PDB file of C-alpha atoms in Angstrom:
ATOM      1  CA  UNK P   1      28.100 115.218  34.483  1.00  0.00           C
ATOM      2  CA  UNK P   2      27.711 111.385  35.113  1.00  0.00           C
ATOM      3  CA  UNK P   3      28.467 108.973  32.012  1.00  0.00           C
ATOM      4  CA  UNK P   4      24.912 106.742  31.306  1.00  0.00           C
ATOM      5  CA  UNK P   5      27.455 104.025  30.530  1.00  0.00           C
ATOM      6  CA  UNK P   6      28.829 103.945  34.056  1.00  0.00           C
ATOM      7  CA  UNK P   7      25.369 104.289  35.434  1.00  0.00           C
ATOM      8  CA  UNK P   8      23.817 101.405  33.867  1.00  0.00           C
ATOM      9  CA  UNK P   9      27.268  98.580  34.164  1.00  0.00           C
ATOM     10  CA  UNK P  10      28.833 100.188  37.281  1.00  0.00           C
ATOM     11  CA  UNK P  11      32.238  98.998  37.870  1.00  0.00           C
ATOM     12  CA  UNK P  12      32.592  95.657  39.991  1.00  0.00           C
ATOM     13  CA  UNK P  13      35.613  94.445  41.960  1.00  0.00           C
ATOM     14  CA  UNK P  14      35.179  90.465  42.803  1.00  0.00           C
ATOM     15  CA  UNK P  15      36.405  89.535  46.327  1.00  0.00           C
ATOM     16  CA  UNK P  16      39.631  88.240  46.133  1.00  0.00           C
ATOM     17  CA  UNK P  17      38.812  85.494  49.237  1.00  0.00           C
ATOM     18  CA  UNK P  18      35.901  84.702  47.488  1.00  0.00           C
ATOM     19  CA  UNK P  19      36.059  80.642  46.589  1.00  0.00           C
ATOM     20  CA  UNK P  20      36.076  79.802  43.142  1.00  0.00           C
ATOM     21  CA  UNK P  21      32.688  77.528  41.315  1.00  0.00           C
ATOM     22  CA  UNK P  22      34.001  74.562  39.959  1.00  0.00           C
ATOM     23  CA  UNK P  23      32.028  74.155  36.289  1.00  0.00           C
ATOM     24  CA  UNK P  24      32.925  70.369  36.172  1.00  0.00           C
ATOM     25  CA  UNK P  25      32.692  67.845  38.861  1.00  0.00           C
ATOM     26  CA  UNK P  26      36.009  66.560  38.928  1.00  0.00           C
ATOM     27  CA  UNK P  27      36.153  62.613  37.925  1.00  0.00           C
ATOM     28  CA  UNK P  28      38.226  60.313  39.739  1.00  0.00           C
ATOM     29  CA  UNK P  29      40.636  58.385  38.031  1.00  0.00           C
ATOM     30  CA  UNK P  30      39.183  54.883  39.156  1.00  0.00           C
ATOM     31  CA  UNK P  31      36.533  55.487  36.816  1.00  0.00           C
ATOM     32  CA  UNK P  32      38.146  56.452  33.756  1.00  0.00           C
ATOM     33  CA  UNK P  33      40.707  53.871  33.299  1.00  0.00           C
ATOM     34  CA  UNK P  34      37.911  51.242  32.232  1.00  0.00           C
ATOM     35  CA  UNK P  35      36.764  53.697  29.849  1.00  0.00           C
ATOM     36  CA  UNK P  36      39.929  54.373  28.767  1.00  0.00           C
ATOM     37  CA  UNK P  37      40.875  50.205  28.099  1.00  0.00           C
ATOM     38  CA  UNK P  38      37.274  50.221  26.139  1.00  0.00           C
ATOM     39  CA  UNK P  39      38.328  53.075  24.133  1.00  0.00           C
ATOM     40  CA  UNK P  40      41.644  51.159  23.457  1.00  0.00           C
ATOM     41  CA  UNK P  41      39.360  48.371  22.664  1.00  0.00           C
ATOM     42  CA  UNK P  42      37.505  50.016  19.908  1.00  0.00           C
ATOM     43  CA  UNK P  43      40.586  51.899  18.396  1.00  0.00           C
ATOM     44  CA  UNK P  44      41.510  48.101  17.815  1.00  0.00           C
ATOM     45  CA  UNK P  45      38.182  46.945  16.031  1.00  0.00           C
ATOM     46  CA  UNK P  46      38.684  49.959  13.767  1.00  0.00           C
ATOM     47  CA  UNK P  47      42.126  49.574  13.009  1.00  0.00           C
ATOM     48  CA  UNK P  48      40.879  46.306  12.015  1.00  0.00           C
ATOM     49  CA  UNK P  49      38.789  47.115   9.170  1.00  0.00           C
ATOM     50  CA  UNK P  50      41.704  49.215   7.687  1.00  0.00           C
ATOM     51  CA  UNK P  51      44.017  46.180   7.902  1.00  0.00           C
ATOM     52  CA  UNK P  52      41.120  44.212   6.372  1.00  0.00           C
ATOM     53  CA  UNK P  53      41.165  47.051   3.720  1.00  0.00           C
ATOM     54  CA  UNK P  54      44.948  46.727   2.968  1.00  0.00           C
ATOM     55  CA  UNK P  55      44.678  42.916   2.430  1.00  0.00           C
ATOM     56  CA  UNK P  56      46.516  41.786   6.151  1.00  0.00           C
ATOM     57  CA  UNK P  57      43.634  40.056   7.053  1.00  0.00           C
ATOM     58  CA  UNK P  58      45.678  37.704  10.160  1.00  0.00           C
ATOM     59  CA  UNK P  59      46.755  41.216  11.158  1.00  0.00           C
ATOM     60  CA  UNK P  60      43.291  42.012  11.214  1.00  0.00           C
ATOM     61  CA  UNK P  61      42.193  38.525  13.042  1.00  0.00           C
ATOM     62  CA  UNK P  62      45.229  39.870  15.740  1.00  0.00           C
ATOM     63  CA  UNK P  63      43.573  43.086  16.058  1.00  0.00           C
ATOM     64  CA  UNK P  64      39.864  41.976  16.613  1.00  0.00           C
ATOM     65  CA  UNK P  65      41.390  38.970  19.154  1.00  0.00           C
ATOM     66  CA  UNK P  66      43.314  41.426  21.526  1.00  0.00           C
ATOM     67  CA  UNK P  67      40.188  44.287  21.100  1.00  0.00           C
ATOM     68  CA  UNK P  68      38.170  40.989  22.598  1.00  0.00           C
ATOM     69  CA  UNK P  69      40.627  40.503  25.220  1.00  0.00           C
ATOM     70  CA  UNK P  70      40.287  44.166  26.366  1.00  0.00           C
ATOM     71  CA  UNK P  71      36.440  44.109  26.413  1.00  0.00           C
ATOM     72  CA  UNK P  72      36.690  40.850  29.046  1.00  0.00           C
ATOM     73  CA  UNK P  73      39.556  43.255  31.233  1.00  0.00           C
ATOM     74  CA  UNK P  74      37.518  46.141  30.983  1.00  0.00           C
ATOM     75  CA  UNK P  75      34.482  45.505  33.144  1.00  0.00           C
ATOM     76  CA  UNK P  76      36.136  43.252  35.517  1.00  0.00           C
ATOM     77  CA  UNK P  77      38.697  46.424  36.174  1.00  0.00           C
ATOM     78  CA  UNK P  78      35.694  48.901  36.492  1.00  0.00           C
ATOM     79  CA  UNK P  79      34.751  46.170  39.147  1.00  0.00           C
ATOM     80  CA  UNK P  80      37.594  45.698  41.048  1.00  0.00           C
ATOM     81  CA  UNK P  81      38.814  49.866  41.042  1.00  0.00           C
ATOM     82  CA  UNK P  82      34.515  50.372  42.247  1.00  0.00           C
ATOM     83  CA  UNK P  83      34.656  52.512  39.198  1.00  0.00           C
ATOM     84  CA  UNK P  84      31.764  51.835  37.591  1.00  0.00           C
ATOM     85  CA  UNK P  85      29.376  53.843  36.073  1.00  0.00           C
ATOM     86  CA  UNK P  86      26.280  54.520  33.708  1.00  0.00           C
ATOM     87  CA  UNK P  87      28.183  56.076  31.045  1.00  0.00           C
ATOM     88  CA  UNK P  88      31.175  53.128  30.841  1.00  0.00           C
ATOM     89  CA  UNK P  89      28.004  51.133  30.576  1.00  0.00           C
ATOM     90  CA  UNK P  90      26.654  52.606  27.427  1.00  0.00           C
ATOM     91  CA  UNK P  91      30.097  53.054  26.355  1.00  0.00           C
ATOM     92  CA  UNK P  92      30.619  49.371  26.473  1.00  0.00           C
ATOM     93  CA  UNK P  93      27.540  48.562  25.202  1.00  0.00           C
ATOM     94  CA  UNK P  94      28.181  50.748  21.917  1.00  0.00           C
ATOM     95  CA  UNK P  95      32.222  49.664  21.698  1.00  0.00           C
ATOM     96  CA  UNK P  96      30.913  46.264  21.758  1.00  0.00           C
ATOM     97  CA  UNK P  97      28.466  46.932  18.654  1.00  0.00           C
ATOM     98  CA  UNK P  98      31.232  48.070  16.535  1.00  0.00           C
ATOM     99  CA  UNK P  99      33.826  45.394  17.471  1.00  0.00           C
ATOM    100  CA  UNK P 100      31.833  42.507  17.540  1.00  0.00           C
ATOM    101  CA  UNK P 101      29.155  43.491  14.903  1.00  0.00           C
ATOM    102  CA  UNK P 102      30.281  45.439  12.435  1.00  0.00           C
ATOM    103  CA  UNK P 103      34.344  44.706  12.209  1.00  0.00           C
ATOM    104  CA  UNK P 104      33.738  40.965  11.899  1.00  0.00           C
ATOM    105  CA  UNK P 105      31.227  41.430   9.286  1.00  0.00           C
ATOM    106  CA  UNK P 106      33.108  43.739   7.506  1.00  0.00           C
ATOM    107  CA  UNK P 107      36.554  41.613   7.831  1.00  0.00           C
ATOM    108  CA  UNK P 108      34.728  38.813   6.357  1.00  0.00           C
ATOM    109  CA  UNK P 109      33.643  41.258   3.361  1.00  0.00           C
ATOM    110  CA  UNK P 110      37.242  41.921   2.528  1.00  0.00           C
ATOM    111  CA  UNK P 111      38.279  38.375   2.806  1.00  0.00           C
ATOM    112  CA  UNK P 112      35.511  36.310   0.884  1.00  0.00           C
ATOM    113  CA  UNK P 113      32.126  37.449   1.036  1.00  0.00           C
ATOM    114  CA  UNK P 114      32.735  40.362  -1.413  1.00  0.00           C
ATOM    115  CA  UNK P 115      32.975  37.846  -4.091  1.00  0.00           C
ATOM    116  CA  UNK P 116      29.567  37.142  -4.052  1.00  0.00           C
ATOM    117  CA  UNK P 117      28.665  41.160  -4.706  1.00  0.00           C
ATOM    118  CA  UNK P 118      25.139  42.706  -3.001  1.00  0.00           C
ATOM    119  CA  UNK P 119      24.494  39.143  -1.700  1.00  0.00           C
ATOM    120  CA  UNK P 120      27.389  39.010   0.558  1.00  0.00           C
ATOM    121  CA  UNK P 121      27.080  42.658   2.005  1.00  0.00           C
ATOM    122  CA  UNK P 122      23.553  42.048   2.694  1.00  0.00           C
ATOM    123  CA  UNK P 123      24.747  38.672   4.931  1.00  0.00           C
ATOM    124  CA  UNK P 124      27.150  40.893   6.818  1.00  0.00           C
ATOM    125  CA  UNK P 125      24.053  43.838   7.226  1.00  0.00           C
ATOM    126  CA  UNK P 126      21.981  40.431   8.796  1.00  0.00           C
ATOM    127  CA  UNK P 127      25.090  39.719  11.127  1.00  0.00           C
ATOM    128  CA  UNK P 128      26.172  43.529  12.263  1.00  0.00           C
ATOM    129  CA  UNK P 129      21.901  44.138  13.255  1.00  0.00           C
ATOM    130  CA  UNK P 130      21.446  40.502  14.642  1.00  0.00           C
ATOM    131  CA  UNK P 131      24.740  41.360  16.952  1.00  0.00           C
ATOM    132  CA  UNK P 132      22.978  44.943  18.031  1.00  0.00           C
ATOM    133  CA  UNK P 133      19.766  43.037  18.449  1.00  0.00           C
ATOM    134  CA  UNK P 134      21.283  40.693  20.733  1.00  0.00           C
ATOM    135  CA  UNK P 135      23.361  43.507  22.819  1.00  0.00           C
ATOM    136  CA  UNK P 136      19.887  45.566  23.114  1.00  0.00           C
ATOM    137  CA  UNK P 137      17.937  42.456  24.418  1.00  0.00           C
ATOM    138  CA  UNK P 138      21.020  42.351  26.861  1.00  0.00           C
ATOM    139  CA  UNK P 139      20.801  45.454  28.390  1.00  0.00           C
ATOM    140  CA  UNK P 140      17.021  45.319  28.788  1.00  0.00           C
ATOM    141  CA  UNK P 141      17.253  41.886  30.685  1.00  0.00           C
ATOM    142  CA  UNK P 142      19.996  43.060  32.867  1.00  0.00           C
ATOM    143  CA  UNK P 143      17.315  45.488  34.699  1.00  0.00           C
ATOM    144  CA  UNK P 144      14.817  42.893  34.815  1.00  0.00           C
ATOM    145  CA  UNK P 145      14.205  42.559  38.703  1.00  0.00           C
ATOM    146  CA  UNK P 146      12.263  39.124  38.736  1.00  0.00           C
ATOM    147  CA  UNK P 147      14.678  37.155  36.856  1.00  0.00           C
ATOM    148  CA  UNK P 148      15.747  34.765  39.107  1.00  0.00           C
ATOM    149  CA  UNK P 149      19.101  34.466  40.197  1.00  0.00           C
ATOM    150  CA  UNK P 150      20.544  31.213  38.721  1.00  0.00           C
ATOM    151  CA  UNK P 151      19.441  32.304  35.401  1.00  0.00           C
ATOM    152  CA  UNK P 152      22.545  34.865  35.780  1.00  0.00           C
ATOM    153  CA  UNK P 153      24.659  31.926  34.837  1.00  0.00           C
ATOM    154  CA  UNK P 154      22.969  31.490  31.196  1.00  0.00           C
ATOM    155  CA  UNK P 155      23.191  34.156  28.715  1.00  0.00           C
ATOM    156  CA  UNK P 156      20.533  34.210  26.645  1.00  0.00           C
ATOM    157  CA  UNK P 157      21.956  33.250  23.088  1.00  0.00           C
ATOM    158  CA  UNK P 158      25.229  33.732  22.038  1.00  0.00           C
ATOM    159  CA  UNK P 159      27.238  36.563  23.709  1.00  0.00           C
ATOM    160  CA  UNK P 160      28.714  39.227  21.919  1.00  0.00           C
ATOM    161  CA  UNK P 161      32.534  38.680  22.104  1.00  0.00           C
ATOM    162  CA  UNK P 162      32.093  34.837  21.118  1.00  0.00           C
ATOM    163  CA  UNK P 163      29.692  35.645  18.162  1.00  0.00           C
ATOM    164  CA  UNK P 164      32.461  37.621  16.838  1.00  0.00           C
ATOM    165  CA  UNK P 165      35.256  34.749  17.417  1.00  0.00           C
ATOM    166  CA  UNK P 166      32.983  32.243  16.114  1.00  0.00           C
ATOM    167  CA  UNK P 167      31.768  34.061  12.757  1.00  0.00           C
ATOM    168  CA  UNK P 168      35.597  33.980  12.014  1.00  0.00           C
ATOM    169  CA  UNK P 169      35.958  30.409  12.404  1.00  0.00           C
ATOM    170  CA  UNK P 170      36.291  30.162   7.970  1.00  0.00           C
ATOM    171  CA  UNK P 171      38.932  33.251   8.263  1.00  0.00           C
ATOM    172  CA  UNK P 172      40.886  30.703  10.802  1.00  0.00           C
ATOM    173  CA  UNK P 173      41.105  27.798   9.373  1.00  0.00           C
ATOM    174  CA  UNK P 174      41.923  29.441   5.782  1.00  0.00           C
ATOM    175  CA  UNK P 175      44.791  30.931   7.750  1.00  0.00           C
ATOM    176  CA  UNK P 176      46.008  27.823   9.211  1.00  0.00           C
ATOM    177  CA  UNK P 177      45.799  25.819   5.716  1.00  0.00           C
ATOM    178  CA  UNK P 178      42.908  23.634   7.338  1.00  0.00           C
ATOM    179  CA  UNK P 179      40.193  25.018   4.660  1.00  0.00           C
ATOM    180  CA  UNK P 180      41.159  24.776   0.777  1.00  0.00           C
ATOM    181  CA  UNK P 181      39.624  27.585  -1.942  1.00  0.00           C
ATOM    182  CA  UNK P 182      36.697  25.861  -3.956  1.00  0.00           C
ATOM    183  CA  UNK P 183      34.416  27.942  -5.747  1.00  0.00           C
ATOM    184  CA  UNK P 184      31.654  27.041  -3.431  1.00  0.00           C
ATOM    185  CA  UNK P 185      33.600  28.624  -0.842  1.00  0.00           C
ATOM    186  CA  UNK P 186      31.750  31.929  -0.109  1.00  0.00           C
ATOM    187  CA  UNK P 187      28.737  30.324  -0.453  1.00  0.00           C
ATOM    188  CA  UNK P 188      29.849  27.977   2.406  1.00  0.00           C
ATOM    189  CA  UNK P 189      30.950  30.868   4.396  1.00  0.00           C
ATOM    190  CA  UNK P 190      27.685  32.921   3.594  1.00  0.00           C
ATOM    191  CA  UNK P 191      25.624  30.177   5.549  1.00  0.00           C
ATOM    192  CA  UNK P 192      27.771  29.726   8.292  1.00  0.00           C
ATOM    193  CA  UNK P 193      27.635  33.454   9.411  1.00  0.00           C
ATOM    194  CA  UNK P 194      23.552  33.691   8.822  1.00  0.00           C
ATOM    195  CA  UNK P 195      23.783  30.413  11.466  1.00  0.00           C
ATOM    196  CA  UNK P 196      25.840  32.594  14.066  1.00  0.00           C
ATOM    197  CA  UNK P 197      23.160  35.596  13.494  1.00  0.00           C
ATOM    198  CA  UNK P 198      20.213  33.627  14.234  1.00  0.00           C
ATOM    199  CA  UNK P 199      22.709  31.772  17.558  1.00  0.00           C
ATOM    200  CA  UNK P 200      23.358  35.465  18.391  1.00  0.00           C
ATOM    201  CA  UNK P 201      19.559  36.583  18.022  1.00  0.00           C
ATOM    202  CA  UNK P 202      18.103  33.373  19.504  1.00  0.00           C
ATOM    203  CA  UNK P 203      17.029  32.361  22.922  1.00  0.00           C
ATOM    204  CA  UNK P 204      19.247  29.509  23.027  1.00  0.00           C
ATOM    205  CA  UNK P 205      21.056  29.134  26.844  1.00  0.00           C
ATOM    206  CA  UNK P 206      25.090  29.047  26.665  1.00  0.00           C
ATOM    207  CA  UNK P 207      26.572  29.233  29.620  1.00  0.00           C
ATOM    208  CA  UNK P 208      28.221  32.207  31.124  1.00  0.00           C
ATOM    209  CA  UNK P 209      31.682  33.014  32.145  1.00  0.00           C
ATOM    210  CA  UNK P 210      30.001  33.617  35.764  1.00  0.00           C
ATOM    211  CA  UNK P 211      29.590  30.012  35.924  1.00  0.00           C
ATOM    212  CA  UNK P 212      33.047  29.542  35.264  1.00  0.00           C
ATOM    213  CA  UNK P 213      34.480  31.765  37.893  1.00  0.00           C
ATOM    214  CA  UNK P 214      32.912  29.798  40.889  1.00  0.00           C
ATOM    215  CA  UNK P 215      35.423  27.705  42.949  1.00  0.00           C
ATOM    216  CA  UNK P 216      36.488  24.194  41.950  1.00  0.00           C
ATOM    217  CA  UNK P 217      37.783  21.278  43.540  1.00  0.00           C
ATOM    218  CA  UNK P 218      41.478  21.750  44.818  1.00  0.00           C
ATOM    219  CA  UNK P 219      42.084  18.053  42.773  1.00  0.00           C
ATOM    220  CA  UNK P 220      41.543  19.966  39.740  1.00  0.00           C
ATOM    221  CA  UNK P 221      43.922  23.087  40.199  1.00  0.00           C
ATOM    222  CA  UNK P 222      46.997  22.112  39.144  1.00  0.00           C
ATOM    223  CA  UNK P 223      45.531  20.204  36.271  1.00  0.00           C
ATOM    224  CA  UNK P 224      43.852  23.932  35.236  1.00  0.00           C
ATOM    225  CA  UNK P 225      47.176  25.107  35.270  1.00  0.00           C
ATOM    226  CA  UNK P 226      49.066  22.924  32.776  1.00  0.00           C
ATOM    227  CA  UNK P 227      46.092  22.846  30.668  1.00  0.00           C
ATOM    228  CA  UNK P 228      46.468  27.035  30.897  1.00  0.00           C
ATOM    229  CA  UNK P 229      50.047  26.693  30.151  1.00  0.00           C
ATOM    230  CA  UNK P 230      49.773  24.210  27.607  1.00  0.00           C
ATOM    231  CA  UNK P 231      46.932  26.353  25.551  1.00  0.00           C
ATOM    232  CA  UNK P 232      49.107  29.883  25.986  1.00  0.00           C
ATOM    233  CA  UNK P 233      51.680  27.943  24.355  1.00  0.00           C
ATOM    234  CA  UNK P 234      49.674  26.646  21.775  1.00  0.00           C
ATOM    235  CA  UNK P 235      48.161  30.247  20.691  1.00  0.00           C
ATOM    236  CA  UNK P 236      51.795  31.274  20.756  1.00  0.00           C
ATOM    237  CA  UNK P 237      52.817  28.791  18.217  1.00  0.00           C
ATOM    238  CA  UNK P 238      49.668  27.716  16.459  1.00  0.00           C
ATOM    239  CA  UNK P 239      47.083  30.586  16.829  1.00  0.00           C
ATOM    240  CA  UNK P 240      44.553  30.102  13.859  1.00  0.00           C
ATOM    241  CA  UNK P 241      45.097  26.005  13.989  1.00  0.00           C
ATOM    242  CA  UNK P 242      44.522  26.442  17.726  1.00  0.00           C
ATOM    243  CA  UNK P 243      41.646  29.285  17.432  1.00  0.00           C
ATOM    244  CA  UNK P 244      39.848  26.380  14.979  1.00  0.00           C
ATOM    245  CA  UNK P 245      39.609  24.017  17.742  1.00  0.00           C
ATOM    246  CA  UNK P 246      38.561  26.212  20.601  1.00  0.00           C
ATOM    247  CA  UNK P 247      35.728  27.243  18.625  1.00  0.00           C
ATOM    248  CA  UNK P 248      34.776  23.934  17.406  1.00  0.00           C
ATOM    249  CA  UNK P 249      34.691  22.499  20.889  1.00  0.00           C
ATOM    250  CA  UNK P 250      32.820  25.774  21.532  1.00  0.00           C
ATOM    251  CA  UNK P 251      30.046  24.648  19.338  1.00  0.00           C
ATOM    252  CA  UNK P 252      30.009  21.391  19.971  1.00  0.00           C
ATOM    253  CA  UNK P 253      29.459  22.390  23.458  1.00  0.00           C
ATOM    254  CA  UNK P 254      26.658  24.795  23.332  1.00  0.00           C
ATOM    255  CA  UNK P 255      23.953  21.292  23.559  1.00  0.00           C
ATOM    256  CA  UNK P 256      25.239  20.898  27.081  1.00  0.00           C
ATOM    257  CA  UNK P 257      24.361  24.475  28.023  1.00  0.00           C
ATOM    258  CA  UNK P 258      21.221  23.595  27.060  1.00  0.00           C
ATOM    259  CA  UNK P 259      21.212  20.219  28.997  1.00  0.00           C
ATOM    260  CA  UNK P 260      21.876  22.108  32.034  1.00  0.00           C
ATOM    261  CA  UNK P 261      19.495  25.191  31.530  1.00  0.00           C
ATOM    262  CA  UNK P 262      16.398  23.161  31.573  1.00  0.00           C
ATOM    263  CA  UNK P 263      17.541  20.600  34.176  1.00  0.00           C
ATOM    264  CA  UNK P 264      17.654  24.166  36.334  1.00  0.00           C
ATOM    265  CA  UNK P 265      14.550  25.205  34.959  1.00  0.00           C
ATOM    266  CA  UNK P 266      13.473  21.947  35.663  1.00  0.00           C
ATOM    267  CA  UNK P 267      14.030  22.184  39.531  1.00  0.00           C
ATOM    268  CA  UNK P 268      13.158  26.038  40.260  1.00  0.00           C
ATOM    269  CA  UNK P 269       9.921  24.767  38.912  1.00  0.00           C
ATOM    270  CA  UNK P 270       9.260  22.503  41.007  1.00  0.00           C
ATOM    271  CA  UNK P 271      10.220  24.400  44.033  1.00  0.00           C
ATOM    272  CA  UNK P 272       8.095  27.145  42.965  1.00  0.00           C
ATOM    273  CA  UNK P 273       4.868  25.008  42.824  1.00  0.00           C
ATOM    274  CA  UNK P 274       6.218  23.040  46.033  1.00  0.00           C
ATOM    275  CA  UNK P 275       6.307  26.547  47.232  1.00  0.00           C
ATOM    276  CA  UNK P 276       3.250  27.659  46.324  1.00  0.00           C
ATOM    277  CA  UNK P 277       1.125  24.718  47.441  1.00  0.00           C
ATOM    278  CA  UNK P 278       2.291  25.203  51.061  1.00  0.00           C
ATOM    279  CA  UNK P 279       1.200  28.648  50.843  1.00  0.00           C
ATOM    280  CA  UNK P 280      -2.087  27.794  49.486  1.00  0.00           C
ATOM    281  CA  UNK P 281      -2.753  25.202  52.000  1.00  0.00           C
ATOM    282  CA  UNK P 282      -5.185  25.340  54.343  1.00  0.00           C
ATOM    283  CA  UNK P 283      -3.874  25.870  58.293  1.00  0.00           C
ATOM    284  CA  UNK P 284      -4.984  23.202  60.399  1.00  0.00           C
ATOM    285  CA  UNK P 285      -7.298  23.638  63.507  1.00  0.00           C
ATOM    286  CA  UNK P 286      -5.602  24.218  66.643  1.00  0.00           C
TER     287      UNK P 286
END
C-alpha cells in the first residue's frame, strides 16, 4: 500500500557537489568604508542635538564641526578607494540633510531662538527646508549634461556644509565672549539665519573647493604651509574666536565669487557667439 503523502512530496537528496547560490552579491570593502565614515558623520549631527538638549551647546558646536569634517573625507575616500556608488550617493545626500539642515537649526533652538516661542521654530523650519531645497537642486544639476565645464568650479548658492558653519556664526562668537546678551538678541539671530536660508536657496555663485584644489605657484607653497600651521594652531587654542573670523572673511568673500562667475560667463559667451558666427558663415568660392 503506497502512502499519498510520499507520492505527492517524494523524498529528495540534493547533490552534495552541487555549488551553492549565493542570495547576496558580496560587497567589497572599498565601497563600504565611505559609507561607513558618512554613517559616523550622521551619528555625530545627532548626538548633537542631544548635547544641544542637555545644555553643552560648544560640545554640540564640536560635534557638528568634526560631523562636517567627515562629510569633506567621505567622498574624496569613496574617490580615491574607486568605491563609489549610487547608494553612498543618496546616503550622502540624506546624511547631509540632517547634519547641515536640521541639527544646526535645531542647536540654534536650544541656544536662543526658543526664546522667541512659535516664531523661532518656524525660522529654523525656513532654514532645515531651504538646506533640503538647496541639496535637491544639487543633485538635479549634477546630471545636467550641457552644463559647461567651468561652471563645475561655482556652486550654485551656498553649499551645504558652509550653510551649516555659517548659520552658527551667533553660537560662536557668544562662545568666545565676542557677542554680549541684549534682549534684542534672538531677534538679531532670527534674521541672520533667514539671510543664510535665502544664500543657501539662492542662485548666488561661491566658489567651489574644486577651484581650490588646482595647482599653485611653487612661490606660494611654503607660505600655504605656515599659514596651515598657523590656523591648526589657532583652532587648537582659540576655536570659536577663530571659527568667527573664518566665517566672516567667508562672507565677506562671497562678492568676489561673484566677480569671477560673470567675468567667466562673460568670456564663454563670447566664444560661443565667436563660435557660432564662423559656423554660420558663408564658405567662400573656390
Amino acid at each position: 500500500m503506497t502512502d499519498p503523502i510520499t507520492d505527492l512530496f517524494p523524498p529528495f537528496q540534493p547533490d552534495p557537489d552541487e555549488p551553492k547560490r549565493r542570495r547576496f552579491k558580496p560587497v567589497p570593502l572599498r565601497v563600504l568604508i565611505p559609507n561607513m565614515v558618512t554613517l559616523l558623520a550622521l551619528c555625530l549631527g545627532l548626538t548633537a542635538i542631544r548635547l544641544a538638549i542637555e545644555g553643552r551647546i560648544d560640545s554640540a558646536v564640536y560635534a557638528i564641526l568634526f560631523a562636517a569634517l567627515l562629510d569633506g573625507i567621505d567622498g574624496n575616500l569613496a574617490r580615491y578607494l574607486k568605491g563609489t556608488s549610487r547608494f553612498g550617493a543618496e546616503l550622502d545626500s540624506l546624511a547631509d540633510f540632517v547634519n547641515f539642515g536640521c541639527v544646526p537649526a535645531l542647536v540654534l533652538y536650544f541656544w536662543m531662538l526658543k526664546d522667541l516661542k512659535a516664531l523661532g521654530w518656524i525660522v529654523c523650519l525656513v532654514f532645515a527646508i531651504a538646506m533640503v531645497l538647496r541639496l535637491a537642486r544639487f543633485n538635479v544639476m549634477l546630471d545636467d549634461p550641457t552644463r559647461p565645464e567651468w561652471k563645475k568650479g561655482f556652486f550654485v548658492g551656498m553649499p551645504a556644509p558652509m550653510g551649516a558653519a555659517c548659520v552658527l556664526l551667533p553660537l560662536y562668537a557668544s562662545l568666545a565672549g565676542l557677542l554680549p546678551n541684549f534682549p534684542g538678541l534672538p531677534f538679531l539671530v532670527l534674521l541672520y539665519t533667514l539671510l543664510i536660508a535665502f544664500f543657501t536657496i539662492s542662485t548666488i555663485p561661491t566658489i567651489s573647493s574644486k577651484r581650490l584644489s588646482q595647482s599653485i605657484n611653487r612661490s606660494y607653497v611654503v607660505p600655504m604651509f605656515v599659514l596651515g600651521v598657523l590656523l591648526v594652531g589657532l583652532l587648537g587654542s582659540h576655536t570659536f574666536e577663530t571659527l568667527s573670523g573664518l566665517i566672516v572673511l567667508y562672507l565677506i568673500s562671497l562678492p568676489v565669487g561673484i566677480i569671477r562667475y560673470r567675468e567667466m560667463d562673460r568670456k564663454w559667451r563670447a566664444a560661443m557667439a565667436g563660435e557660432t558666427a564662423q559656423t554660420a558663415a558663408p564658405t567662400p568660392p573656390a
